[in-house]
Tab-separated table of N, CA, C and O in Angstrom:
chain	number	residue	atom	x	y	z
A	1	GLN	N	-54.061	27.004	-147.774
A	1	GLN	CA	-55.254	27.497	-147.108
A	1	GLN	C	-54.980	28.421	-145.932
A	1	GLN	O	-55.652	29.461	-145.816
A	2	VAL	N	-54.062	28.072	-145.101
A	2	VAL	CA	-53.648	28.842	-143.994
A	2	VAL	C	-52.138	28.962	-144.035
A	2	VAL	O	-51.410	28.038	-144.115
A	3	ARG	N	-51.724	30.204	-143.740
A	3	ARG	CA	-50.282	30.576	-143.716
A	3	ARG	C	-49.930	30.961	-142.378
A	3	ARG	O	-50.629	31.898	-141.802
A	4	LEU	N	-48.864	30.529	-141.817
A	4	LEU	CA	-48.375	30.907	-140.503
A	4	LEU	C	-46.956	31.450	-140.712
A	4	LEU	O	-46.102	30.884	-141.294
A	5	VAL	N	-46.808	32.682	-140.266
A	5	VAL	CA	-45.536	33.365	-140.230
A	5	VAL	C	-44.988	33.537	-138.841
A	5	VAL	O	-45.576	34.220	-138.023
A	6	GLU	N	-43.779	33.028	-138.645
A	6	GLU	CA	-43.235	33.156	-137.293
A	6	GLU	C	-42.040	34.141	-137.226
A	6	GLU	O	-41.345	34.378	-138.331
A	7	SER	N	-41.761	34.634	-136.134
A	7	SER	CA	-40.705	35.580	-135.945
A	7	SER	C	-40.275	35.644	-134.546
A	7	SER	O	-41.056	35.257	-133.627
A	8	GLY	N	-39.156	36.208	-134.262
A	8	GLY	CA	-38.691	36.449	-132.925
A	8	GLY	C	-37.528	35.499	-132.380
A	8	GLY	O	-37.018	35.709	-131.295
A	9	GLY	N	-37.147	34.431	-133.198
A	9	GLY	CA	-36.105	33.585	-132.762
A	9	GLY	C	-34.782	34.207	-132.842
A	9	GLY	O	-34.578	35.341	-133.422
A	10	GLY	N	-33.780	33.633	-132.179
A	10	GLY	CA	-32.437	34.195	-132.235
A	10	GLY	C	-31.563	33.554	-131.144
A	10	GLY	O	-31.924	32.480	-130.533
A	11	LEU	N	-30.400	34.151	-130.920
A	11	LEU	CA	-29.405	33.744	-129.938
A	11	LEU	C	-29.475	34.638	-128.687
A	11	LEU	O	-29.347	35.913	-128.887
A	12	VAL	N	-29.572	33.990	-127.568
A	12	VAL	CA	-29.594	34.747	-126.265
A	12	VAL	C	-28.696	33.998	-125.339
A	12	VAL	O	-28.448	32.778	-125.479
A	13	GLN	N	-28.423	34.647	-124.216
A	13	GLN	CA	-27.603	34.071	-123.115
A	13	GLN	C	-28.473	33.431	-122.073
A	13	GLN	O	-29.600	33.906	-121.932
A	14	PRO	N	-28.027	32.503	-121.360
A	14	PRO	CA	-28.802	31.892	-120.277
A	14	PRO	C	-29.295	32.950	-119.303
A	14	PRO	O	-28.581	33.864	-118.937
A	15	GLY	N	-30.642	32.790	-118.915
A	15	GLY	CA	-31.118	33.808	-118.058
A	15	GLY	C	-31.887	34.918	-118.714
A	15	GLY	O	-32.658	35.666	-118.042
A	16	GLU	N	-31.647	35.014	-119.941
A	16	GLU	CA	-32.359	36.212	-120.735
A	16	GLU	C	-33.658	35.776	-121.318
A	16	GLU	O	-34.096	34.588	-121.095
A	17	SER	N	-34.326	36.641	-121.985
A	17	SER	CA	-35.754	36.432	-122.429
A	17	SER	C	-35.787	36.529	-123.879
A	17	SER	O	-34.949	37.200	-124.597
A	18	LEU	N	-36.813	35.961	-124.469
A	18	LEU	CA	-37.067	36.068	-125.976
A	18	LEU	C	-38.610	35.943	-126.164
A	18	LEU	O	-39.297	35.272	-125.304
A	19	ARG	N	-39.103	36.596	-127.135
A	19	ARG	CA	-40.538	36.669	-127.366
A	19	ARG	C	-40.744	36.164	-128.770
A	19	ARG	O	-40.288	36.873	-129.845
A	20	LEU	N	-41.423	35.125	-129.044
A	20	LEU	CA	-41.744	34.608	-130.369
A	20	LEU	C	-43.217	35.043	-130.714
A	20	LEU	O	-44.107	35.160	-129.892
A	21	SER	N	-43.423	35.183	-132.064
A	21	SER	CA	-44.704	35.708	-132.538
A	21	SER	C	-45.040	34.805	-133.742
A	21	SER	O	-44.183	34.390	-134.489
A	22	CYS	N	-46.354	34.685	-133.876
A	22	CYS	CA	-46.920	33.928	-135.010
A	22	CYS	C	-48.162	34.546	-135.519
A	22	CYS	O	-49.058	34.742	-134.695
A	23	ALA	N	-48.199	34.793	-136.744
A	23	ALA	CA	-49.460	35.388	-137.305
A	23	ALA	C	-50.064	34.455	-138.432
A	23	ALA	O	-49.425	33.912	-139.297
A	24	ALA	N	-51.342	34.240	-138.332
A	24	ALA	CA	-52.109	33.319	-139.214
A	24	ALA	C	-52.946	34.100	-140.261
A	24	ALA	O	-53.591	35.183	-139.851
A	25	SER	N	-52.968	33.761	-141.408
A	25	SER	CA	-53.737	34.353	-142.415
A	25	SER	C	-54.290	33.273	-143.413
A	25	SER	O	-53.627	32.181	-143.545
A	26	GLY	N	-55.351	33.544	-144.132
A	26	GLY	CA	-55.840	32.654	-145.091
A	26	GLY	C	-57.353	32.621	-144.955
A	26	GLY	O	-57.995	33.546	-144.470
A	27	ASN	N	-57.879	31.605	-145.567
A	27	ASN	CA	-59.372	31.287	-145.603
A	27	ASN	C	-59.794	30.343	-144.540
A	27	ASN	O	-59.515	29.061	-144.713
A	28	PHE	N	-60.405	30.785	-143.411
A	28	PHE	CA	-60.857	29.818	-142.435
A	28	PHE	C	-61.975	30.607	-141.646
A	28	PHE	O	-62.013	31.875	-141.619
A	29	PHE	N	-62.830	29.834	-141.013
A	29	PHE	CA	-63.853	30.430	-140.187
A	29	PHE	C	-63.435	30.944	-138.852
A	29	PHE	O	-63.729	32.128	-138.501
A	30	ARG	N	-62.710	30.129	-138.129
A	30	ARG	CA	-62.202	30.511	-136.889
A	30	ARG	C	-61.069	29.691	-136.469
A	30	ARG	O	-60.960	28.588	-136.949
A	31	ILE	N	-60.230	30.211	-135.556
A	31	ILE	CA	-59.135	29.423	-134.883
A	31	ILE	C	-59.633	28.832	-133.631
A	31	ILE	O	-60.165	29.618	-132.772
A	32	ASN	N	-59.471	27.539	-133.435
A	32	ASN	CA	-59.931	26.922	-132.168
A	32	ASN	C	-58.656	26.856	-131.209
A	32	ASN	O	-58.935	27.113	-130.015
A	33	ARG	N	-57.548	26.556	-131.560
A	33	ARG	CA	-56.335	26.493	-130.728
A	33	ARG	C	-55.079	27.014	-131.417
A	33	ARG	O	-54.917	26.974	-132.630
A	34	MET	N	-54.150	27.597	-130.621
A	34	MET	CA	-52.904	28.163	-131.122
A	34	MET	C	-51.873	27.645	-130.075
A	34	MET	O	-52.084	27.861	-128.820
A	35	ASN	N	-50.862	26.968	-130.600
A	35	ASN	CA	-49.914	26.233	-129.649
A	35	ASN	C	-48.528	26.525	-130.204
A	35	ASN	O	-48.257	26.930	-131.293
A	36	TRP	N	-47.477	26.256	-129.301
A	36	TRP	CA	-46.137	26.276	-129.655
A	36	TRP	C	-45.491	24.933	-129.335
A	36	TRP	O	-45.726	24.378	-128.256
A	37	TYR	N	-44.733	24.407	-130.332
A	37	TYR	CA	-43.922	23.192	-130.173
A	37	TYR	C	-42.517	23.513	-130.403
A	37	TYR	O	-42.129	24.481	-130.933
A	38	ARG	N	-41.609	22.545	-129.945
A	38	ARG	CA	-40.184	22.623	-130.198
A	38	ARG	C	-39.599	21.285	-130.555
A	38	ARG	O	-40.171	20.285	-130.106
A	39	GLN	N	-38.536	21.336	-131.320
A	39	GLN	CA	-37.989	20.087	-131.637
A	39	GLN	C	-36.437	20.175	-131.737
A	39	GLN	O	-35.933	21.145	-132.282
A	40	VAL	N	-35.801	19.214	-131.105
A	40	VAL	CA	-34.255	19.164	-131.167
A	40	VAL	C	-33.954	17.986	-132.074
A	40	VAL	O	-34.732	16.953	-132.143
A	41	SER	N	-32.873	17.991	-132.774
A	41	SER	CA	-32.436	17.038	-133.704
A	41	SER	C	-32.360	15.681	-132.979
A	41	SER	O	-31.733	15.559	-131.859
A	42	GLY	N	-33.020	14.672	-133.496
A	42	GLY	CA	-32.955	13.335	-132.929
A	42	GLY	C	-34.038	13.099	-131.875
A	42	GLY	O	-34.127	11.932	-131.482
A	43	LYS	N	-34.906	14.084	-131.650
A	43	LYS	CA	-35.944	13.941	-130.670
A	43	LYS	C	-37.320	14.275	-131.359
A	43	LYS	O	-37.284	15.034	-132.339
A	44	LYS	N	-38.354	13.798	-130.756
A	44	LYS	CA	-39.694	14.071	-131.274
A	44	LYS	C	-40.103	15.528	-130.945
A	44	LYS	O	-39.648	16.139	-129.973
A	45	ARG	N	-40.966	16.160	-131.727
A	45	ARG	CA	-41.485	17.314	-131.536
A	45	ARG	C	-42.353	17.377	-130.248
A	45	ARG	O	-43.226	16.428	-130.091
A	46	GLU	N	-42.157	18.244	-129.365
A	46	GLU	CA	-42.895	18.303	-128.127
A	46	GLU	C	-43.675	19.551	-127.889
A	46	GLU	O	-43.160	20.785	-128.288
A	47	LEU	N	-44.771	19.579	-127.205
A	47	LEU	CA	-45.501	20.737	-126.921
A	47	LEU	C	-44.895	21.526	-125.832
A	47	LEU	O	-44.553	20.960	-124.796
A	48	VAL	N	-44.848	22.801	-125.967
A	48	VAL	CA	-44.197	23.702	-124.934
A	48	VAL	C	-45.326	24.666	-124.370
A	48	VAL	O	-45.086	25.189	-123.292
A	49	ALA	N	-46.268	24.852	-125.126
A	49	ALA	CA	-47.425	25.816	-124.610
A	49	ALA	C	-48.607	25.709	-125.539
A	49	ALA	O	-48.532	25.496	-126.720
A	50	ALA	N	-49.794	25.627	-124.915
A	50	ALA	CA	-51.047	25.460	-125.652
A	50	ALA	C	-52.032	26.505	-125.235
A	50	ALA	O	-52.038	26.870	-124.036
A	51	SER	N	-52.828	26.954	-126.136
A	51	SER	CA	-53.908	27.823	-125.754
A	51	SER	C	-55.208	27.550	-126.575
A	51	SER	O	-55.106	27.011	-127.675
A	52	GLY	N	-56.418	27.814	-126.031
A	52	GLY	CA	-57.681	27.640	-126.711
A	52	GLY	C	-58.324	28.982	-126.714
A	52	GLY	O	-58.035	29.887	-126.048
A	53	ASN	N	-59.326	29.066	-127.608
A	53	ASN	CA	-60.035	30.296	-127.856
A	53	ASN	C	-60.959	30.638	-126.644
A	53	ASN	O	-61.638	31.637	-126.597
A	54	ASP	N	-61.016	29.678	-125.757
A	54	ASP	CA	-61.770	29.934	-124.469
A	54	ASP	C	-60.994	30.533	-123.401
A	54	ASP	O	-61.360	30.685	-122.258
A	55	GLY	N	-59.674	30.837	-123.681
A	55	GLY	CA	-58.789	31.380	-122.731
A	55	GLY	C	-57.930	30.465	-121.904
A	55	GLY	O	-57.164	30.828	-121.118
A	56	THR	N	-58.146	29.138	-122.173
A	56	THR	CA	-57.377	28.154	-121.444
A	56	THR	C	-55.897	28.083	-121.915
A	56	THR	O	-55.689	28.345	-123.136
A	57	THR	N	-54.984	27.715	-121.115
A	57	THR	CA	-53.642	27.449	-121.393
A	57	THR	C	-53.147	26.183	-120.748
A	57	THR	O	-53.698	25.735	-119.772
A	58	ASN	N	-52.013	25.646	-121.313
A	58	ASN	CA	-51.377	24.468	-120.688
A	58	ASN	C	-49.955	24.435	-121.037
A	58	ASN	O	-49.454	24.859	-122.109
A	59	TYR	N	-49.089	24.031	-119.995
A	59	TYR	CA	-47.710	23.962	-120.209
A	59	TYR	C	-47.199	22.632	-119.580
A	59	TYR	O	-47.634	22.209	-118.611
A	60	PRO	N	-46.074	22.164	-120.143
A	60	PRO	CA	-45.472	21.026	-119.493
A	60	PRO	C	-44.536	21.529	-118.305
A	60	PRO	O	-44.277	22.723	-118.213
A	61	TRP	N	-44.182	20.574	-117.530
A	61	TRP	CA	-43.382	20.936	-116.330
A	61	TRP	C	-42.103	21.647	-116.697
A	61	TRP	O	-41.538	22.385	-115.856
A	62	SER	N	-41.485	21.291	-117.769
A	62	SER	CA	-40.105	21.763	-118.146
A	62	SER	C	-40.162	23.409	-118.384
A	62	SER	O	-39.067	23.969	-118.214
A	63	VAL	N	-41.253	23.916	-118.692
A	63	VAL	CA	-41.344	25.438	-118.975
A	63	VAL	C	-42.247	26.138	-118.069
A	63	VAL	O	-42.258	27.446	-118.146
A	64	ARG	N	-43.027	25.425	-117.334
A	64	ARG	CA	-44.041	26.065	-116.501
A	64	ARG	C	-43.460	27.066	-115.583
A	64	ARG	O	-42.423	26.761	-114.828
A	65	GLY	N	-43.888	28.213	-115.453
A	65	GLY	CA	-43.384	29.398	-114.619
A	65	GLY	C	-42.405	30.272	-115.284
A	65	GLY	O	-42.088	31.340	-114.856
A	66	ARG	N	-41.882	29.771	-116.478
A	66	ARG	CA	-40.918	30.611	-117.306
A	66	ARG	C	-41.449	30.978	-118.598
A	66	ARG	O	-41.185	32.034	-119.120
A	67	PHE	N	-42.391	30.181	-119.240
A	67	PHE	CA	-42.919	30.540	-120.511
A	67	PHE	C	-44.449	30.935	-120.324
A	67	PHE	O	-45.214	30.367	-119.507
A	68	THR	N	-44.840	31.877	-121.228
A	68	THR	CA	-46.258	32.348	-121.157
A	68	THR	C	-46.759	32.445	-122.648
A	68	THR	O	-46.082	33.093	-123.394
A	69	ILE	N	-47.827	31.753	-122.844
A	69	ILE	CA	-48.442	31.799	-124.235
A	69	ILE	C	-49.554	32.887	-124.170
A	69	ILE	O	-50.357	32.858	-123.233
A	70	VAL	N	-49.659	33.678	-125.019
A	70	VAL	CA	-50.675	34.743	-125.264
A	70	VAL	C	-51.373	34.626	-126.611
A	70	VAL	O	-50.676	34.927	-127.688
A	71	GLY	N	-52.534	34.208	-126.713
A	71	GLY	CA	-53.303	34.092	-127.955
A	71	GLY	C	-54.247	35.217	-128.170
A	71	GLY	O	-55.129	35.336	-127.333
A	72	ASP	N	-54.073	35.941	-129.232
A	72	ASP	CA	-55.051	37.008	-129.506
A	72	ASP	C	-55.853	36.437	-130.701
A	72	ASP	O	-55.532	36.677	-131.843
A	73	TYR	N	-56.947	35.859	-130.303
A	73	TYR	CA	-57.763	35.158	-131.393
A	73	TYR	C	-58.507	36.132	-132.325
A	73	TYR	O	-58.976	35.896	-133.335
A	74	ALA	N	-58.726	37.427	-131.763
A	74	ALA	CA	-59.365	38.421	-132.603
A	74	ALA	C	-58.511	38.910	-133.659
A	74	ALA	O	-58.882	39.277	-134.729
A	75	LYS	N	-57.071	38.828	-133.488
A	75	LYS	CA	-56.077	39.267	-134.481
A	75	LYS	C	-55.420	38.072	-135.122
A	75	LYS	O	-54.497	38.321	-135.909
A	76	ASN	N	-55.828	36.830	-134.787
A	76	ASN	CA	-55.201	35.635	-135.374
A	76	ASN	C	-53.686	35.541	-135.119
A	76	ASN	O	-52.934	35.279	-136.051
A	77	THR	N	-53.298	35.993	-133.939
A	77	THR	CA	-51.910	36.064	-133.568
A	77	THR	C	-51.622	35.374	-132.254
A	77	THR	O	-52.477	35.459	-131.340
A	78	VAL	N	-50.512	34.701	-132.147
A	78	VAL	CA	-50.156	34.063	-130.839
A	78	VAL	C	-48.671	34.415	-130.610
A	78	VAL	O	-47.802	34.531	-131.446
A	79	HIS	N	-48.328	34.662	-129.278
A	79	HIS	CA	-47.040	34.950	-128.860
A	79	HIS	C	-46.563	33.899	-127.801
A	79	HIS	O	-47.319	33.392	-127.064
A	80	LEU	N	-45.315	33.734	-127.746
A	80	LEU	CA	-44.711	32.963	-126.600
A	80	LEU	C	-43.609	33.765	-125.985
A	80	LEU	O	-42.581	34.132	-126.554
A	81	GLN	N	-43.781	34.138	-124.773
A	81	GLN	CA	-42.909	34.923	-124.025
A	81	GLN	C	-42.051	33.906	-123.208
A	81	GLN	O	-42.606	33.168	-122.409
A	82	MET	N	-40.789	33.884	-123.412
A	82	MET	CA	-39.855	32.887	-122.813
A	82	MET	C	-38.875	33.679	-121.911
A	82	MET	O	-38.013	34.490	-122.408
A	83	ASN	N	-38.975	33.455	-120.609
A	83	ASN	CA	-38.151	34.124	-119.586
A	83	ASN	C	-37.197	33.092	-118.956
A	83	ASN	O	-37.454	31.878	-118.952
A	84	ARG	N	-36.091	33.567	-118.395
A	84	ARG	CA	-35.079	32.741	-117.802
A	84	ARG	C	-34.710	31.530	-118.614
A	84	ARG	O	-34.732	30.433	-118.177
A	85	LEU	N	-34.291	31.849	-119.862
A	85	LEU	CA	-34.035	30.802	-120.816
A	85	LEU	C	-32.768	29.934	-120.419
A	85	LEU	O	-31.914	30.553	-119.809
A	86	GLU	N	-32.785	28.737	-120.654
A	86	GLU	CA	-31.787	27.749	-120.345
A	86	GLU	C	-31.195	27.146	-121.624
A	86	GLU	O	-31.872	27.091	-122.563
A	87	PRO	N	-29.950	26.663	-121.603
A	87	PRO	CA	-29.387	26.007	-122.770
A	87	PRO	C	-30.304	24.775	-123.214
A	87	PRO	O	-30.306	24.549	-124.427
A	88	GLU	N	-30.975	24.182	-122.268
A	88	GLU	CA	-31.875	23.054	-122.638
A	88	GLU	C	-33.076	23.500	-123.466
A	88	GLU	O	-33.821	22.623	-123.974
A	89	ASP	N	-33.346	24.829	-123.484
A	89	ASP	CA	-34.413	25.322	-124.319
A	89	ASP	C	-34.096	25.461	-125.781
A	89	ASP	O	-34.934	25.788	-126.656
A	90	THR	N	-32.836	25.296	-126.099
A	90	THR	CA	-32.405	25.460	-127.476
A	90	THR	C	-33.074	24.445	-128.350
A	90	THR	O	-33.098	23.221	-128.142
A	91	ALA	N	-33.720	24.882	-129.398
A	91	ALA	CA	-34.484	24.059	-130.250
A	91	ALA	C	-35.080	24.856	-131.401
A	91	ALA	O	-35.035	26.107	-131.465
A	92	VAL	N	-35.684	24.180	-132.407
A	92	VAL	CA	-36.429	24.933	-133.402
A	92	VAL	C	-37.871	24.929	-132.872
A	92	VAL	O	-38.498	23.964	-132.501
A	93	TYR	N	-38.460	26.139	-132.816
A	93	TYR	CA	-39.878	26.309	-132.297
A	93	TYR	C	-40.787	26.467	-133.443
A	93	TYR	O	-40.553	27.256	-134.343
A	94	TYR	N	-41.937	25.817	-133.383
A	94	TYR	CA	-42.916	25.758	-134.405
A	94	TYR	C	-44.264	26.300	-133.802
A	94	TYR	O	-44.781	25.848	-132.785
A	95	CYS	N	-44.852	27.228	-134.559
A	95	CYS	CA	-46.311	27.576	-134.259
A	95	CYS	C	-47.226	26.595	-134.878
A	95	CYS	O	-47.015	26.098	-135.968
A	96	ASN	N	-48.257	26.203	-134.165
A	96	ASN	CA	-49.299	25.229	-134.600
A	96	ASN	C	-50.640	25.853	-134.373
A	96	ASN	O	-50.977	26.287	-133.279
A	97	VAL	N	-51.485	25.812	-135.370
A	97	VAL	CA	-52.821	26.427	-135.317
A	97	VAL	C	-53.765	25.377	-135.750
A	97	VAL	O	-53.673	24.819	-136.842
A	98	GLN	N	-54.868	25.254	-135.017
A	98	GLN	CA	-55.974	24.403	-135.416
A	98	GLN	C	-57.140	25.293	-135.805
A	98	GLN	O	-57.529	26.186	-134.981
A	99	VAL	N	-57.651	25.140	-136.961
A	99	VAL	CA	-58.727	26.006	-137.451
A	99	VAL	C	-59.950	25.283	-137.836
A	99	VAL	O	-59.869	24.052	-138.242
A	100	ARG	N	-61.091	25.849	-137.828
A	100	ARG	CA	-62.293	25.397	-138.311
A	100	ARG	C	-62.436	26.094	-139.656
A	100	ARG	O	-62.546	27.326	-139.712
A	101	GLY	N	-62.562	25.285	-140.768
A	101	GLY	CA	-62.512	25.880	-142.145
A	101	GLY	C	-63.705	26.666	-142.513
A	101	GLY	O	-63.482	27.737	-143.134
A	102	SER	N	-64.975	26.331	-142.085
A	102	SER	CA	-66.035	27.005	-142.562
A	102	SER	C	-67.228	26.880	-141.471
A	102	SER	O	-67.095	26.096	-140.584
A	103	GLN	N	-68.165	27.848	-141.583
A	103	GLN	CA	-69.348	27.808	-140.667
A	103	GLN	C	-70.286	26.607	-140.922
A	103	GLN	O	-70.925	26.258	-139.923
A	104	SER	N	-70.220	26.085	-142.045
A	104	SER	CA	-71.227	25.094	-142.376
A	104	SER	C	-70.789	23.579	-142.013
A	104	SER	O	-71.621	22.778	-141.978
A	105	THR	N	-69.551	23.493	-141.584
A	105	THR	CA	-69.020	22.189	-141.109
A	105	THR	C	-68.127	22.442	-139.971
A	105	THR	O	-67.428	23.484	-139.778
A	106	SER	N	-68.105	21.408	-139.158
A	106	SER	CA	-67.191	21.436	-137.878
A	106	SER	C	-65.849	20.767	-138.194
A	106	SER	O	-65.075	20.597	-137.196
A	107	VAL	N	-65.482	20.462	-139.451
A	107	VAL	CA	-64.230	19.842	-139.777
A	107	VAL	C	-63.035	20.814	-139.389
A	107	VAL	O	-63.152	22.032	-139.716
A	108	VAL	N	-62.084	20.392	-138.814
A	108	VAL	CA	-60.873	21.154	-138.386
A	108	VAL	C	-59.675	20.601	-138.987
A	108	VAL	O	-59.525	19.424	-139.322
A	109	ASP	N	-58.615	21.528	-139.114
A	109	ASP	CA	-57.354	21.146	-139.742
A	109	ASP	C	-56.204	21.821	-138.939
A	109	ASP	O	-56.341	22.863	-138.369
A	110	ASP	N	-55.098	21.126	-138.910
A	110	ASP	CA	-53.876	21.522	-138.199
A	110	ASP	C	-52.870	22.147	-139.317
A	110	ASP	O	-52.653	21.630	-140.244
A	111	TYR	N	-52.330	23.378	-138.918
A	111	TYR	CA	-51.263	23.976	-139.766
A	111	TYR	C	-50.093	24.273	-138.964
A	111	TYR	O	-50.195	24.546	-137.715
A	112	TRP	N	-48.904	24.308	-139.579
A	112	TRP	CA	-47.594	24.423	-138.910
A	112	TRP	C	-46.847	25.598	-139.512
A	112	TRP	O	-46.859	25.758	-140.803
A	113	GLY	N	-46.122	26.343	-138.780
A	113	GLY	CA	-45.219	27.386	-139.250
A	113	GLY	C	-44.004	26.700	-139.694
A	113	GLY	O	-43.808	25.523	-139.608
A	114	GLN	N	-43.078	27.494	-140.273
A	114	GLN	CA	-41.847	26.988	-140.877
A	114	GLN	C	-40.730	26.643	-139.845
A	114	GLN	O	-39.812	26.012	-140.054
A	115	GLY	N	-40.953	27.148	-138.609
A	115	GLY	CA	-40.009	26.945	-137.517
A	115	GLY	C	-38.984	28.166	-137.419
A	115	GLY	O	-38.606	28.632	-138.428
A	116	THR	N	-38.705	28.454	-136.237
A	116	THR	CA	-37.724	29.473	-135.929
A	116	THR	C	-36.743	29.000	-134.894
A	116	THR	O	-37.097	28.378	-133.852
A	117	GLN	N	-35.500	29.236	-135.087
A	117	GLN	CA	-34.379	28.699	-134.268
A	117	GLN	C	-34.234	29.569	-132.994
A	117	GLN	O	-34.143	30.796	-133.079
A	118	VAL	N	-34.246	28.925	-131.823
A	118	VAL	CA	-33.895	29.553	-130.596
A	118	VAL	C	-32.671	28.904	-130.034
A	118	VAL	O	-32.601	27.667	-129.810
A	119	THR	N	-31.561	29.664	-129.802
A	119	THR	CA	-30.325	29.135	-129.296
A	119	THR	C	-29.973	29.857	-127.990
A	119	THR	O	-29.918	31.156	-128.001
A	120	VAL	N	-29.806	29.160	-126.964
A	120	VAL	CA	-29.491	29.660	-125.631
A	120	VAL	C	-28.087	29.258	-125.277
A	120	VAL	O	-27.810	28.031	-125.011
A	121	SER	N	-27.093	30.152	-125.302
A	121	SER	CA	-25.702	29.781	-125.179
A	121	SER	C	-24.901	30.975	-124.761
A	121	SER	O	-25.301	32.107	-125.092
A	122	TRP	N	-23.750	30.702	-124.156
A	122	TRP	CA	-22.727	31.709	-123.884
A	122	TRP	C	-21.918	32.076	-125.074
A	122	TRP	O	-21.238	33.104	-125.215
């Protein structure tokens, strides 16, 4: 019903920047929230940036001041600008989108991208 395509991952050195992108397509009425998560092997998936269609954003302490989420709800696209990257940021990053399926019902569903690898290393 909803397809998410991620791009922008790769290998960078500590202190450098990277920009992730996610585009949503499919059959839905509107997007309520667009977020980014990351996951390291052996650890649970954690939220790194959240956005709402009302313009609100939220970040955990680990990335606050370095990461910026930009949600373009008119284009069904979300970006994650990551600055001053650290080795601890190495993980698989996932785009997460919550959508309202139709105008006639308030039911919402969550969808996930395939994940994109971000590696910060010398």
